[in-house]
Coordinates of C-alpha atoms and ligand atoms in Angstrom, one line a residue:
M1 CA 137.0 136.2 115.2
N2 CA 140.5 135.0 115.6
T3 CA 143.1 137.4 116.9
I4 CA 146.2 137.3 114.7
I5 CA 148.1 140.2 116.2
S6 CA 147.9 141.3 119.8
V7 CA 149.8 144.4 121.0
K8 CA 149.7 145.2 124.8
E9 CA 151.0 148.4 126.4
L10 CA 153.5 149.0 123.6
V11 CA 156.0 151.8 124.5
K12 CA 158.8 153.2 122.3
N13 CA 161.1 155.9 123.5
Y14 CA 163.7 157.5 121.3
G15 CA 166.0 158.8 124.1
S16 CA 163.8 160.9 126.3
F17 CA 161.2 161.4 123.5
K18 CA 158.1 159.2 124.0
A19 CA 157.0 158.3 120.4
V20 CA 154.6 155.4 121.4
K21 CA 153.0 155.7 124.8
G22 CA 151.6 152.4 125.9
I23 CA 149.2 151.4 123.1
S24 CA 147.1 148.2 123.0
F25 CA 145.1 146.7 120.2
E26 CA 144.2 143.5 118.4
V27 CA 144.0 142.7 114.7
Y28 CA 141.7 139.9 113.6
E29 CA 142.5 137.3 111.0
G30 CA 141.4 138.2 107.5
E31 CA 140.7 141.9 108.1
I32 CA 142.2 145.1 106.6
F33 CA 143.3 147.0 109.7
G34 CA 144.3 150.7 109.3
L35 CA 146.6 152.8 111.4
L36 CA 145.7 156.5 110.8
G37 CA 147.0 159.7 112.2
P38 CA 148.9 162.9 111.5
N39 CA 152.6 162.9 110.8
G40 CA 154.6 162.0 113.8
A41 CA 151.8 160.2 115.5
G42 CA 153.9 157.0 115.8
K43 CA 152.3 154.9 113.1
S44 CA 155.5 153.8 111.3
T45 CA 157.3 153.2 114.6
T46 CA 154.4 150.8 115.6
L47 CA 154.4 149.2 112.2
E48 CA 158.2 148.6 112.2
I49 CA 158.1 147.1 115.7
M50 CA 155.5 144.6 114.5
E51 CA 157.6 143.9 111.4
T52 CA 160.6 143.0 113.7
L53 CA 162.5 145.9 112.1
R54 CA 162.7 148.1 115.2
D55 CA 163.2 147.4 118.9
K56 CA 160.5 148.3 121.3
T57 CA 161.1 149.9 124.7
S58 CA 158.5 147.8 126.5
G59 CA 155.2 146.0 126.0
K60 CA 154.1 142.6 124.6
V61 CA 153.6 141.8 120.9
M62 CA 152.2 138.5 119.7
I63 CA 152.0 137.7 116.0
C64 CA 150.4 134.5 114.8
G65 CA 150.8 133.1 118.3
L66 CA 154.5 133.9 118.3
D67 CA 156.1 136.2 120.9
L68 CA 158.1 139.0 119.3
D69 CA 160.6 138.8 122.2
K70 CA 161.2 135.1 121.7
D71 CA 160.6 134.2 118.1
P72 CA 161.3 137.2 115.8
D73 CA 162.8 134.9 113.2
E74 CA 159.7 132.8 113.1
I75 CA 157.6 135.9 112.8
K76 CA 159.6 137.0 109.8
K77 CA 158.6 133.8 108.1
V78 CA 154.9 134.5 108.4
I79 CA 154.8 138.2 107.5
G80 CA 155.3 140.2 104.3
V81 CA 157.0 143.5 104.5
Q82 CA 157.0 146.2 101.8
L83 CA 160.5 147.6 101.0
Q84 CA 161.0 151.3 100.3
T85 CA 161.3 151.9 96.6
S86 CA 165.0 152.5 97.1
G87 CA 165.4 148.9 98.1
Y88 CA 165.3 147.5 94.6
Y89 CA 168.2 147.3 92.1
P90 CA 167.0 149.6 89.4
G91 CA 168.8 147.8 86.5
L92 CA 167.3 144.3 87.2
T93 CA 164.1 143.1 85.5
L94 CA 161.0 142.3 87.6
V95 CA 161.5 138.6 87.1
E96 CA 165.2 138.9 88.2
L97 CA 164.2 140.8 91.3
I98 CA 161.5 138.3 92.3
N99 CA 164.0 135.5 91.8
L100 CA 166.5 137.4 93.9
F101 CA 164.0 137.9 96.8
G102 CA 162.9 134.2 96.5
G103 CA 166.5 133.2 97.0
L104 CA 166.8 135.5 100.1
Y105 CA 163.6 134.0 101.5
N106 CA 164.7 130.5 100.5
Q107 CA 161.4 130.1 98.7
D108 CA 160.5 128.6 95.3
V109 CA 158.9 131.4 93.4
E110 CA 156.8 131.6 90.2
P111 CA 157.6 135.2 89.1
L112 CA 154.9 135.2 86.5
E113 CA 152.2 134.0 88.9
L114 CA 153.1 136.8 91.3
L115 CA 153.2 139.4 88.5
K116 CA 149.8 138.2 87.4
I117 CA 148.3 139.0 90.8
V118 CA 149.5 142.6 90.5
N119 CA 148.7 142.9 86.7
L120 CA 152.4 143.3 85.7
V121 CA 152.9 140.2 83.5
D122 CA 153.4 142.5 80.4
K123 CA 156.3 144.2 82.3
A124 CA 158.0 141.0 83.4
K125 CA 161.1 141.6 81.3
N126 CA 161.3 145.4 81.9
K127 CA 163.8 146.9 84.3
Y128 CA 162.5 148.2 87.7
K129 CA 163.6 151.7 86.8
E130 CA 161.4 151.7 83.8
M131 CA 158.2 151.4 85.9
S132 CA 155.7 154.2 86.7
G133 CA 155.0 155.1 90.3
G134 CA 151.8 153.0 90.4
Q135 CA 153.6 150.0 88.8
K136 CA 156.4 150.3 91.3
Q137 CA 153.9 150.2 94.2
R138 CA 152.1 147.2 92.7
F139 CA 155.5 145.5 92.2
S140 CA 156.4 146.1 95.8
I141 CA 153.1 144.6 97.0
A142 CA 153.9 141.5 94.8
T143 CA 157.2 141.2 96.7
T144 CA 155.5 141.1 100.0
L145 CA 153.7 137.9 98.9
I146 CA 156.9 136.0 98.0
N147 CA 157.1 134.1 101.2
K148 CA 153.3 133.3 101.2
P149 CA 152.7 135.3 104.3
K150 CA 149.7 135.2 106.6
I151 CA 150.0 139.0 107.2
I152 CA 151.3 141.8 105.0
F153 CA 152.3 145.3 106.2
L154 CA 151.8 148.2 103.9
D155 CA 153.2 151.6 104.8
E156 CA 151.4 154.4 102.9
P157 CA 151.1 152.3 99.8
T158 CA 149.3 154.9 97.7
T159 CA 151.1 158.1 98.6
G160 CA 152.0 160.0 95.5
L161 CA 149.8 158.1 93.1
D162 CA 147.1 159.5 90.8
P163 CA 143.4 158.7 91.5
Q164 CA 143.2 155.8 89.0
A165 CA 146.4 154.2 90.3
R166 CA 145.1 154.5 93.9
R167 CA 141.8 152.9 93.1
N168 CA 143.6 150.1 91.3
L169 CA 145.8 149.5 94.3
W170 CA 142.7 149.4 96.6
E171 CA 141.2 146.7 94.4
L172 CA 144.5 144.8 94.5
I173 CA 144.7 145.0 98.3
K174 CA 141.1 143.8 98.6
K175 CA 141.9 140.9 96.3
I176 CA 144.9 139.9 98.5
R177 CA 142.6 140.0 101.6
E178 CA 140.0 137.8 99.8
Q179 CA 142.7 135.2 99.4
G180 CA 143.0 135.0 103.2
T181 CA 145.8 137.4 103.9
T182 CA 145.5 139.8 106.8
V183 CA 146.5 143.4 105.8
I184 CA 147.8 146.1 108.1
I185 CA 148.1 149.5 106.4
T186 CA 149.1 153.0 107.3
T187 CA 147.6 155.9 105.4
H188 CA 147.1 159.7 105.5
Y189 CA 144.0 159.4 103.3
M190 CA 140.7 159.3 105.0
D191 CA 138.9 158.2 101.8
E192 CA 141.3 155.3 101.5
A193 CA 140.7 154.2 105.1
E194 CA 136.9 154.5 104.6
Q195 CA 137.0 152.4 101.4
L196 CA 139.4 149.8 102.4
C197 CA 139.6 149.2 106.1
D198 CA 137.4 147.0 108.2
R199 CA 138.6 148.7 111.3
I200 CA 141.0 151.6 112.0
A201 CA 143.0 152.8 114.9
I202 CA 143.4 156.6 115.0
M203 CA 146.7 157.5 116.6
D204 CA 147.8 160.9 117.8
E205 CA 150.9 161.8 119.8
G206 CA 151.8 158.2 120.5
K207 CA 148.4 157.1 121.7
I208 CA 145.4 155.4 120.1
I209 CA 142.5 157.9 120.5
S210 CA 139.8 155.8 118.7
L211 CA 139.5 152.2 117.4
D212 CA 136.5 151.0 115.5
S213 CA 135.0 150.5 112.0
P214 CA 135.0 153.6 109.9
D215 CA 131.2 153.3 109.7
K216 CA 130.8 153.2 113.4
M217 CA 133.1 156.2 114.0
I218 CA 131.1 158.3 111.5
D219 CA 127.8 157.2 113.0
D220 CA 129.0 158.0 116.5
L221 CA 130.1 161.5 115.4
V222 CA 126.8 162.2 113.7
N223 CA 124.9 160.9 116.7
S224 CA 126.8 163.2 119.0
G225 CA 125.1 166.1 117.1
F226 CA 127.9 166.9 114.7
E227 CA 126.9 168.6 111.4
R228 CA 129.0 169.6 108.5
P229 CA 129.3 173.4 108.4
K230 CA 127.7 173.6 104.9
Q231 CA 125.7 171.3 102.6
V232 CA 128.0 169.0 100.8
K233 CA 127.7 168.7 97.1
A234 CA 126.7 165.3 95.7
A235 CA 130.1 165.0 94.0
N236 CA 133.6 166.2 94.7
L237 CA 136.5 167.3 92.5
E238 CA 138.0 163.8 92.5
D239 CA 134.6 162.5 91.1
V240 CA 134.9 165.1 88.3
F241 CA 138.5 164.1 87.6
I242 CA 137.6 160.4 87.4
H243 CA 134.5 161.1 85.3
L244 CA 136.6 163.1 82.8
T245 CA 139.7 161.0 82.6
G246 CA 138.1 157.5 83.0
K247 CA 138.6 154.8 85.6
E248 CA 141.1 152.7 83.6
M249 CA 144.7 152.6 84.5
R250 CA 147.0 155.0 82.8
D251 CA 150.3 153.8 84.0
E252 CA 150.7 150.9 81.6
Ligands
LIG301 P1 154.3 158.5 111.8 O1 154.6 157.3 111.1 O2 153.0 158.5 112.5 O3 154.5 159.8 111.0 P2 156.7 157.9 113.3 O4 156.5 156.6 113.9 O5 157.5 158.0 112.0 O6 155.3 158.7 113.0 O7 157.4 159.0 114.3 C1 156.9 159.2 115.6 C2 157.8 160.2 116.3 O8 159.0 159.6 116.6 C3 158.1 161.5 115.5 O9 158.1 162.6 116.3 C4 159.5 161.2 114.9 O10 160.2 162.4 114.7 C5 160.1 160.4 116.0 N1 161.1 159.4 115.5 C6 160.8 158.4 114.6 N2 162.0 157.7 114.4 C7 162.9 158.2 115.2 C8 164.3 157.9 115.4 N3 164.9 156.9 114.8 N4 165.0 158.7 116.3 C9 164.3 159.7 117.0 N5 163.0 160.0 116.8 C10 162.3 159.3 115.9

């Protein structure tokens, strides 16, 4: 396995507050790597440092063989970063927005090709503000692909979406990975991490407290003698919801 990101002893202090306390990890080429943890654990800070959007206090970060301290501009060329939804001009159409970003990245873009990947060709001439929540998220993932990056970073991409839209986004993220792109994702949702991530790092209070595949983490817990307090039913409420309302997308 090739290492595409290497983080060593990363520290971030905000004044006297230690938000990230010397974490180290590697991300392998072609995997979906998850950063999990409660609010305030330091996930976004870590993500934004790797994205070159936030300065670190100390430590070493290498991305695609490039040193964050020496080549941040080169790193920007090989990564795709998701904007917050407020980063888009609401009155422009999806095609106009993609052309605008293409210009900013100095890239030739095929707006319809990109919209096809995220299943939004039908909305090409619609304005951004006319999109549903799920469509906006899919569009923002399309914009991460404009510069044909080797790695994309997704910060809580499914927060606020309904179950169908979330499942749809998982399929999209898997499809992007199948095309060879490495994906780093933060999430609060354990089912999302279990479904999607090859490996996860669980962060708490600025430290990584576990790093492995979801399967291995669960097996280790079971092998340690852990048992769920009561027999779990063979389905949960989300299964009921999906069964009743169907798996197809509703945000079209
Ligand atoms: P997470 O993404 O895991 O919720 P963050 O990386 O956003 O965590 O935040 C980690 C900690 O650092 C939190 O306690 C947060 O309040 C603090 N923090 C984040 N950004 C700043 C900032 N710009 N100035 C001061 N403290 C910050």
